[in-house]
Tab-separated table of C-alpha atoms in Angstrom:
chain	number	residue	atom	x	y	z
A	1	MET	CA	25.623	3.309	8.315
A	2	ASP	CA	25.909	-0.474	8.183
A	3	THR	CA	26.907	-2.605	5.211
A	4	LEU	CA	23.305	-3.546	4.433
A	5	HIS	CA	22.228	0.067	4.222
A	6	ASP	CA	25.300	1.024	2.207
A	7	ALA	CA	24.446	-1.626	-0.396
A	8	ALA	CA	20.785	-0.621	-0.615
A	9	THR	CA	21.694	3.049	-0.872
A	10	ALA	CA	24.254	2.379	-3.591
A	11	LEU	CA	21.670	0.499	-5.672
A	12	SER	CA	19.174	3.316	-5.147
A	13	LEU	CA	21.668	6.020	-6.078
A	14	THR	CA	22.568	4.242	-9.302
A	15	TYR	CA	18.892	3.906	-10.154
A	16	LEU	CA	18.063	7.550	-9.395
A	17	ASP	CA	21.135	8.768	-11.250
A	18	ALA	CA	19.989	7.007	-14.424
A	19	TYR	CA	16.503	8.435	-13.994
A	20	ALA	CA	17.782	11.957	-13.353
A	21	ASP	CA	19.900	11.829	-16.497
A	22	GLY	CA	16.706	11.574	-18.528
A	23	GLY	CA	16.575	7.861	-19.067
A	24	ASP	CA	13.844	5.960	-17.287
A	25	PRO	CA	15.833	2.900	-16.107
A	26	ALA	CA	13.020	0.553	-17.033
A	27	ARG	CA	12.655	1.953	-20.554
A	28	HIS	CA	16.287	1.936	-21.589
A	29	GLY	CA	16.804	5.584	-22.455
A	30	HIS	CA	13.251	6.795	-23.082
A	31	ARG	CA	12.031	9.844	-21.219
A	32	PRO	CA	10.025	9.160	-18.056
A	33	THR	CA	6.278	8.871	-18.587
A	34	THR	CA	5.010	8.019	-15.102
A	35	ALA	CA	5.256	11.317	-13.244
A	36	PRO	CA	1.917	11.051	-11.380
A	37	ASP	CA	3.197	7.964	-9.524
A	38	PRO	CA	4.949	8.745	-6.223
A	39	GLY	CA	7.661	6.092	-6.624
A	40	ILE	CA	10.571	8.316	-7.666
A	41	PRO	CA	9.984	11.055	-5.043
A	42	VAL	CA	9.560	8.438	-2.308
A	43	LEU	CA	12.856	6.771	-3.169
A	44	ALA	CA	14.622	10.110	-3.614
A	45	ARG	CA	13.430	11.343	-0.221
A	46	LEU	CA	14.779	8.187	1.468
A	47	VAL	CA	18.111	8.315	-0.343
A	48	ALA	CA	18.607	11.972	0.538
A	49	ALA	CA	17.840	11.243	4.185
A	50	THR	CA	20.127	8.248	4.543
A	51	GLY	CA	22.773	8.415	1.815
A	52	GLY	CA	26.336	9.656	1.947
A	53	PRO	CA	28.079	12.488	0.084
A	54	GLY	CA	26.380	13.348	-3.178
A	55	ALA	CA	23.153	11.530	-2.332
A	56	THR	CA	21.113	14.683	-1.866
A	57	GLY	CA	22.192	16.109	-5.212
A	58	THR	CA	21.312	12.930	-7.100
A	59	ALA	CA	17.980	12.654	-5.304
A	60	ALA	CA	17.128	16.291	-6.018
A	61	ARG	CA	17.909	15.855	-9.724
A	62	ALA	CA	15.639	12.814	-9.881
A	63	VAL	CA	12.763	14.716	-8.288
A	64	ALA	CA	13.284	17.609	-10.698
A	65	THR	CA	13.069	15.219	-13.649
A	66	TRP	CA	9.930	13.636	-12.196
A	67	ALA	CA	8.301	17.028	-11.636
A	68	THR	CA	8.627	18.052	-15.286
A	69	ALA	CA	5.771	15.695	-16.123
A	70	ALA	CA	3.685	16.151	-12.962
A	71	GLY	CA	0.703	17.430	-14.945
A	72	ARG	CA	0.328	14.252	-16.962
A	73	GLY	CA	-1.918	11.318	-16.216
A	74	PRO	CA	-5.588	10.382	-16.453
A	75	GLY	CA	-6.688	12.828	-13.756
A	76	HIS	CA	-8.706	10.515	-11.505
A	77	PRO	CA	-8.335	11.223	-7.763
A	78	GLY	CA	-6.701	7.912	-6.832
A	79	LEU	CA	-3.358	7.173	-5.242
A	80	TYR	CA	-2.118	4.785	-7.945
A	81	ASP	CA	-2.657	4.078	-11.649
A	82	GLY	CA	-1.718	7.651	-12.510
A	83	GLY	CA	-4.066	9.296	-10.039
A	84	LEU	CA	-3.877	12.812	-8.627
A	85	ALA	CA	-3.517	11.598	-5.046
A	86	GLY	CA	-0.332	9.866	-6.152
A	87	THR	CA	0.881	13.134	-7.632
A	88	LEU	CA	0.060	14.840	-4.326
A	89	ALA	CA	2.091	12.299	-2.347
A	90	GLY	CA	4.967	12.696	-4.792
A	91	LEU	CA	4.887	16.477	-4.620
A	92	ARG	CA	4.777	16.479	-0.828
A	93	LEU	CA	7.696	14.081	-0.444
A	94	GLY	CA	9.590	15.699	-3.308
A	95	ALA	CA	9.238	19.029	-1.519
A	96	ARG	CA	11.713	17.738	1.074
A	97	LEU	CA	14.271	18.329	-1.688
A	98	HIS	CA	12.562	21.135	-3.628
A	99	PRO	CA	10.495	23.184	-1.117
A	100	ALA	CA	8.740	25.092	-3.912
A	101	LEU	CA	6.768	21.914	-4.647
A	102	HIS	CA	4.805	22.487	-1.433
A	103	ARG	CA	2.843	25.237	-3.177
A	104	ALA	CA	1.727	22.900	-5.937
A	105	ALA	CA	0.949	20.232	-3.353
A	106	ASP	CA	-1.209	22.643	-1.358
A	107	ARG	CA	-3.226	23.600	-4.431
A	108	LEU	CA	-3.737	19.974	-5.398
A	109	ARG	CA	-4.687	19.046	-1.825
A	110	ASP	CA	-7.343	21.764	-1.777
A	111	HIS	CA	-8.773	20.456	-5.042
A	112	LEU	CA	-8.826	16.839	-3.893
A	113	THR	CA	-10.435	17.605	-0.546
A	114	GLY	CA	-13.202	19.709	-2.073
A	115	ALA	CA	-16.779	18.510	-2.376
A	116	ALA	CA	-16.644	18.150	-6.176
A	117	VAL	CA	-14.371	15.088	-6.108
A	118	ALA	CA	-16.797	13.126	-3.927
A	119	THR	CA	-19.676	13.453	-6.373
A	120	ARG	CA	-18.297	10.537	-8.414
A	121	TRP	CA	-18.297	8.060	-5.502
A	122	ARG	CA	-21.271	5.679	-5.346
A	123	THR	CA	-22.650	3.949	-2.251
A	124	SER	CA	-24.262	0.958	-3.984
A	125	ASP	CA	-23.278	-1.350	-6.846
A	126	VAL	CA	-19.794	-0.016	-6.304
A	127	ALA	CA	-16.654	-0.347	-8.375
A	128	PHE	CA	-13.119	-0.100	-7.011
A	129	PRO	CA	-12.816	3.686	-7.607
A	130	ASP	CA	-15.793	4.206	-5.280
A	131	TYR	CA	-13.900	3.057	-2.194
A	132	ASP	CA	-10.505	1.390	-2.612
A	133	LEU	CA	-6.880	2.249	-1.802
A	134	ILE	CA	-5.650	2.137	-5.414
A	135	THR	CA	-8.037	4.480	-7.237
A	136	GLY	CA	-10.631	5.438	-4.629
A	137	PRO	CA	-11.227	7.567	-1.518
A	138	ALA	CA	-9.350	5.225	0.841
A	139	GLY	CA	-6.146	5.890	-1.100
A	140	LEU	CA	-6.833	9.608	-1.263
A	141	LEU	CA	-7.263	9.798	2.496
A	142	LEU	CA	-4.006	7.927	3.035
A	143	ALA	CA	-2.141	10.040	0.473
A	144	LEU	CA	-2.962	13.161	2.481
A	145	HIS	CA	-0.804	11.716	5.282
A	146	ALA	CA	2.273	11.028	3.129
A	147	GLY	CA	4.856	13.522	4.361
A	148	SER	CA	2.148	15.671	5.932
A	149	ASN	CA	-0.257	15.998	8.868
A	150	PRO	CA	-3.716	16.816	7.503
A	151	THR	CA	-6.387	18.400	9.650
A	152	ALA	CA	-9.641	16.675	10.509
A	153	PRO	CA	-11.690	18.894	8.134
A	154	GLN	CA	-9.420	17.915	5.239
A	155	LEU	CA	-10.350	14.268	5.847
A	156	THR	CA	-14.081	14.820	6.200
A	157	THR	CA	-15.267	14.055	2.660
A	158	MET	CA	-13.444	10.733	2.407
A	159	THR	CA	-14.171	9.689	5.984
A	160	VAL	CA	-17.910	10.368	5.746
A	161	HIS	CA	-18.124	8.396	2.519
A	162	LEU	CA	-16.156	5.394	3.775
A	163	THR	CA	-18.119	5.396	7.022
A	164	ALA	CA	-21.364	5.331	5.047
A	165	LEU	CA	-20.156	2.284	3.125
A	166	CYS	CA	-19.789	0.388	6.417
A	167	ASP	CA	-23.286	1.060	7.782
A	168	HIS	CA	-24.323	-2.630	8.137
A	169	ASP	CA	-22.561	-5.607	9.682
A	170	ASP	CA	-22.395	-7.601	6.443
A	171	LEU	CA	-21.034	-4.605	4.442
A	172	PRO	CA	-23.546	-4.864	1.571
A	173	ARG	CA	-22.519	-1.470	0.193
A	174	LEU	CA	-19.035	-2.818	-0.507
A	175	ARG	CA	-20.408	-5.607	-2.672
A	176	THR	CA	-19.217	-4.786	-6.180
A	177	GLY	CA	-21.773	-4.325	-8.937
A	178	ALA	CA	-19.726	-3.288	-11.958
A	179	TYR	CA	-17.736	-6.332	-13.044
A	180	ALA	CA	-20.181	-8.945	-14.319
A	181	HIS	CA	-18.586	-9.109	-17.765
A	182	HIS	CA	-15.118	-7.791	-16.989
A	183	PRO	CA	-12.426	-10.001	-18.567
A	184	HIS	CA	-10.241	-9.981	-15.441
A	185	LEU	CA	-12.460	-8.927	-12.522
A	186	SER	CA	-15.635	-10.945	-13.009
A	187	TRP	CA	-14.560	-13.141	-10.065
A	188	THR	CA	-15.208	-10.224	-7.689
A	189	HIS	CA	-18.605	-9.186	-9.120
A	190	GLY	CA	-21.326	-9.346	-6.505
A	191	ARG	CA	-18.806	-10.076	-3.760
A	192	VAL	CA	-16.981	-8.061	-1.111
A	193	ASN	CA	-13.257	-7.873	-1.812
A	194	THR	CA	-11.075	-8.549	1.233
A	195	GLY	CA	-7.689	-7.216	0.115
A	196	MET	CA	-5.579	-4.224	0.972
A	197	GLY	CA	-5.465	-2.776	-2.529
A	198	HIS	CA	-9.067	-3.230	-3.645
A	199	GLY	CA	-10.926	-4.397	-0.578
A	200	VAL	CA	-12.075	-4.042	2.982
A	201	ALA	CA	-8.546	-4.128	4.403
A	202	GLY	CA	-7.697	-0.937	2.530
A	203	VAL	CA	-10.875	0.734	3.758
A	204	VAL	CA	-9.968	-0.328	7.297
A	205	THR	CA	-6.521	1.286	7.084
A	206	ALA	CA	-8.059	4.542	5.872
A	207	LEU	CA	-10.687	4.573	8.616
A	208	THR	CA	-8.003	3.758	11.196
A	209	THR	CA	-5.891	6.669	9.995
A	210	ALA	CA	-8.900	8.984	10.094
A	211	LEU	CA	-9.889	7.842	13.570
A	212	ARG	CA	-6.455	8.677	14.948
A	213	VAL	CA	-6.913	12.245	13.698
A	214	THR	CA	-10.588	12.851	14.458
A	215	GLY	CA	-11.587	10.493	17.263
A	216	ASP	CA	-15.041	10.456	15.673
A	217	PRO	CA	-17.437	7.867	17.226
A	218	ALA	CA	-19.159	7.175	13.887
A	219	THR	CA	-15.798	6.335	12.340
A	220	ALA	CA	-15.049	4.002	15.249
A	221	THR	CA	-18.394	2.239	14.776
A	222	ALA	CA	-17.763	1.742	11.052
A	223	LEU	CA	-14.278	0.468	11.829
A	224	HIS	CA	-15.629	-2.066	14.317
A	225	ARG	CA	-18.054	-3.371	11.674
A	226	ALA	CA	-15.421	-3.690	8.969
A	227	THR	CA	-12.892	-5.425	11.216
A	228	ARG	CA	-15.455	-7.901	12.535
A	229	TRP	CA	-16.414	-8.740	8.954
A	230	LEU	CA	-12.796	-9.376	8.005
A	231	ALA	CA	-12.098	-11.526	11.049
A	232	HIS	CA	-15.236	-13.581	10.379
A	233	HIS	CA	-14.143	-14.346	6.802
A	234	SER	CA	-10.726	-15.711	7.659
A	235	HIS	CA	-9.787	-19.391	7.527
A	236	VAL	CA	-6.771	-21.591	8.196
A	237	ASP	CA	-5.253	-23.015	5.015
A	238	SER	CA	-3.548	-26.349	4.414
A	239	ARG	CA	-0.210	-24.831	5.460
A	240	ALA	CA	-1.683	-23.843	8.844
A	241	ILE	CA	-1.673	-20.142	7.911
A	242	ARG	CA	-4.687	-18.056	8.924
A	243	THR	CA	-5.594	-16.215	5.763
A	244	TRP	CA	-8.348	-14.709	3.641
A	245	PRO	CA	-9.850	-15.466	0.225
A	246	GLY	CA	-9.716	-12.716	-2.380
A	247	ALA	CA	-13.382	-11.954	-1.844
A	248	GLY	CA	-16.257	-13.252	0.205
A	249	PRO	CA	-18.619	-14.638	1.133
A	250	ASP	CA	-18.662	-17.307	-1.516
A	251	GLY	CA	-19.259	-20.725	-0.007
A	252	PRO	CA	-16.784	-22.714	2.069
A	253	PRO	CA	-13.153	-21.543	2.301
A	254	PRO	CA	-10.610	-22.969	-0.149
A	255	VAL	CA	-9.171	-26.356	0.746
A	256	ASP	CA	-5.658	-25.783	-0.577
A	257	ALA	CA	-3.188	-23.025	0.237
A	258	HIS	CA	-2.930	-20.204	-2.290
A	259	PRO	CA	0.545	-18.848	-3.015
A	260	ARG	CA	-0.543	-15.199	-3.059
A	261	GLN	CA	0.432	-14.041	0.422
A	262	ALA	CA	1.274	-10.411	-0.155
A	263	TRP	CA	0.560	-6.812	0.724
A	264	CYS	CA	-2.404	-6.763	-1.652
A	265	TYR	CA	-4.127	-10.064	-0.805
A	266	GLY	CA	-3.831	-12.625	1.934
A	267	THR	CA	-2.491	-12.494	5.464
A	268	PRO	CA	0.167	-9.742	5.400
A	269	GLY	CA	-1.990	-6.782	4.427
A	270	VAL	CA	-5.212	-7.951	6.074
A	271	ALA	CA	-3.608	-8.922	9.389
A	272	TRP	CA	-1.842	-5.558	9.568
A	273	ALA	CA	-5.083	-3.686	8.848
A	274	LEU	CA	-6.814	-5.596	11.663
A	275	TRP	CA	-3.987	-5.136	14.166
A	276	ASP	CA	-3.607	-1.415	13.508
A	277	ALA	CA	-7.371	-0.878	13.736
A	278	ALA	CA	-7.502	-2.738	17.048
A	279	ASP	CA	-4.621	-0.613	18.310
A	280	ALA	CA	-6.457	2.598	17.361
A	281	LEU	CA	-9.721	1.324	18.867
A	282	GLY	CA	-8.047	0.254	22.114
A	283	ASP	CA	-9.137	-3.381	21.692
A	284	PRO	CA	-6.327	-5.609	23.011
A	285	GLU	CA	-8.218	-8.841	22.372
A	286	ALA	CA	-8.673	-8.053	18.673
A	287	ALA	CA	-5.067	-6.877	18.450
A	288	HIS	CA	-3.841	-10.179	19.912
A	289	TRP	CA	-5.976	-12.134	17.415
A	290	ALA	CA	-4.566	-10.187	14.457
A	291	LEU	CA	-1.029	-10.559	15.769
A	292	ALA	CA	-1.516	-14.306	16.075
A	293	ALA	CA	-2.842	-14.425	12.503
A	294	PHE	CA	0.283	-12.731	11.169
A	295	GLY	CA	2.368	-15.008	13.351
A	296	THR	CA	1.052	-18.049	11.497
A	297	LEU	CA	2.361	-16.561	8.254
A	298	ALA	CA	5.665	-15.419	9.709
A	299	ALA	CA	6.356	-18.901	11.026
A	300	ARG	CA	5.457	-20.654	7.768
A	301	TYR	CA	6.296	-18.195	5.019
A	302	ASP	CA	7.971	-20.078	2.175
A	303	GLU	CA	9.808	-17.972	-0.406
A	304	GLU	CA	9.796	-20.829	-2.886
A	305	PHE	CA	6.007	-21.167	-2.683
A	306	HIS	CA	4.780	-17.672	-1.863
A	307	LEU	CA	7.015	-15.722	-4.271
A	308	PHE	CA	6.115	-16.608	-7.823
A	309	GLY	CA	5.828	-15.132	-11.324
A	310	ASP	CA	8.201	-14.267	-14.133
A	311	ALA	CA	8.340	-10.482	-13.711
A	312	PRO	CA	10.315	-8.684	-10.976
A	313	ALA	CA	7.098	-6.996	-9.844
A	314	ASP	CA	5.528	-10.343	-8.977
A	315	ARG	CA	8.499	-11.716	-7.070
A	316	LEU	CA	10.044	-8.596	-5.550
A	317	GLY	CA	7.579	-5.679	-5.754
A	318	LEU	CA	5.502	-4.054	-3.048
A	319	CYS	CA	2.102	-5.166	-4.269
A	320	HIS	CA	2.660	-8.867	-4.987
A	321	GLY	CA	6.152	-9.690	-3.872
A	322	ALA	CA	8.843	-9.766	-1.232
A	323	ALA	CA	9.073	-5.995	-0.716
A	324	GLY	CA	5.444	-5.715	0.350
A	325	VAL	CA	5.720	-8.565	2.829
A	326	LEU	CA	8.969	-7.020	4.094
A	327	ALA	CA	7.221	-3.675	4.659
A	328	VAL	CA	4.413	-5.344	6.610
A	329	ALA	CA	6.797	-7.504	8.653
A	330	ASP	CA	8.834	-4.397	9.450
A	331	ALA	CA	5.692	-2.581	10.631
A	332	PHE	CA	4.718	-5.504	12.884
A	333	ALA	CA	8.258	-5.761	14.246
A	334	ARG	CA	8.470	-2.038	15.040
A	335	HIS	CA	4.972	-1.311	16.312
A	336	ALA	CA	3.812	-4.666	17.721
A	337	ARG	CA	7.294	-5.876	18.659
A	338	LEU	CA	6.605	-9.339	17.266
A	339	PRO	CA	9.837	-11.402	17.236
A	340	ALA	CA	8.610	-13.631	14.398
A	341	ALA	CA	8.038	-10.526	12.274
A	342	ALA	CA	11.600	-9.373	12.908
A	343	LEU	CA	12.902	-12.761	11.766
A	344	LEU	CA	10.790	-12.621	8.605
A	345	ARG	CA	12.049	-9.084	7.984
A	346	SER	CA	15.634	-10.371	8.104
A	347	ARG	CA	14.886	-13.192	5.673
A	348	LEU	CA	13.177	-10.940	3.149
A	349	THR	CA	15.854	-8.289	3.462
A	350	ALA	CA	18.406	-10.927	2.495
A	351	ARG	CA	16.210	-12.041	-0.409
A	352	LEU	CA	15.893	-8.536	-1.807
A	353	ARG	CA	19.584	-7.827	-1.364
A	354	ALA	CA	20.381	-10.968	-3.348
A	355	ASP	CA	17.836	-10.546	-6.140
A	356	LEU	CA	17.533	-6.791	-6.722
A	357	PRO	CA	20.833	-6.157	-8.550
A	358	ALA	CA	19.900	-8.505	-11.394
A	359	ALA	CA	16.266	-7.390	-11.397
A	360	LEU	CA	17.272	-3.745	-11.795
A	361	ARG	CA	18.927	-4.628	-15.087
A	362	THR	CA	15.597	-5.798	-16.548
A	363	PRO	CA	12.578	-3.760	-17.742
A	364	TRP	CA	10.751	-2.658	-14.594
A	365	PRO	CA	8.601	0.484	-14.305
A	366	PRO	CA	9.638	3.385	-12.032
A	367	THR	CA	6.490	3.102	-9.902
A	368	LEU	CA	5.884	2.525	-6.226
A	369	LEU	CA	3.554	-0.478	-5.988
A	370	THR	CA	4.853	-2.568	-8.864
A	371	GLY	CA	8.199	-0.999	-9.727
A	372	ALA	CA	11.808	-0.814	-8.668
A	373	PRO	CA	11.426	2.339	-6.500
A	374	GLY	CA	8.975	0.528	-4.240
A	375	ALA	CA	11.234	-2.474	-3.721
A	376	LEU	CA	14.233	-0.250	-3.031
A	377	SER	CA	12.211	1.962	-0.678
A	378	ALA	CA	11.038	-1.030	1.363
A	379	LEU	CA	14.628	-2.210	1.705
A	380	LEU	CA	15.846	1.216	2.809
A	381	THR	CA	12.982	1.677	5.263
A	382	ALA	CA	13.527	-1.713	6.881
A	383	GLY	CA	17.114	-0.547	7.380
A	384	GLY	CA	16.060	2.579	9.245
A	385	ALA	CA	15.149	5.174	6.586
A	386	PRO	CA	12.255	7.615	7.253
A	387	ARG	CA	8.769	6.142	7.382
A	388	ASP	CA	6.718	9.159	6.304
A	389	TRP	CA	5.867	7.576	2.933
A	390	LEU	CA	4.319	4.431	4.438
A	391	PRO	CA	0.753	5.830	4.561
A	392	CYS	CA	0.807	5.162	0.791
A	393	LEU	CA	0.643	1.473	1.787
A	394	GLY	CA	-1.710	1.867	4.743
A	395	LEU	CA	1.301	1.257	6.996
A	396	ARG	CA	3.226	3.403	9.473
């Protein structure tokens, strides 16, 4: 194990040890309250797989603490925000340390793949829970692949629904109709979101994952439509980066560069979704285009401009920050063998190594997308840790 991995593992062990002792590290001694989120089991699984003496015991204790509250949460079927798909992913990965958790995971999987869950998903005037990766069927489909190999029938309900949402070239069914007066989301009302978390890119990753299992022609057709739509709505910003607005279509593309280049919005997540879809579809021309798009970001990524915000989640987390871009760059480097992605991976690894020790001493939730476990997991994975949790990000 090299020095980089030793340092990342040591940080992770300290974090998990504090969690296992009953004090949520981000809440300074309070009992954990975020059990449905898969962050702790993901990190524990990686630490157990790559750590030295004592790592497995610490990781197992952390999973046991997490599992005591696994029945909590709002009960929606999503992957994040306390959803049951997140609990499923956590149970499945936690079962690497506590095999008895597989039984609970199997029961929850059977519930989530049943017909009853799909009755809440709309196909017009949609809201995020009707389709997205965070709270919707795209995330549920991906969660089934975290630490597991689902069968084609287990993916049917989600795949049929997502395919139906992509039944026209301009994706009108993905135009949101629920946010006209929302205090934070009114900007996306009546528009088609492009991002990985709440938009077409997330749907594309789910359809790509389903296609690799099923080979279904209808899924391939829907995937072609969604990827063409995304490619059409790209533009080159003032920093010469090919990127995407948060939603479209909505007039001409922005003139100035926007600093949000992250897993959730902008080039990293969208370019990966397009490249991976092209790879699954056997479309080398589209794959080359997506690779070139990510290359424009890799060559011009500016930590001082693109990493911003006061909270660790904004600067370092998976959703908005350095860890998410690291995870995407790592995926491009490993699967597409893009040299520029490998260089960006090295830069962001160094950034996380430098900034995480101080950030871990500040309030930061124990969640995957926005918390410390996600940032630590990205760092460990870029260093060679197992990749079986990456479906939670639409990556592999």
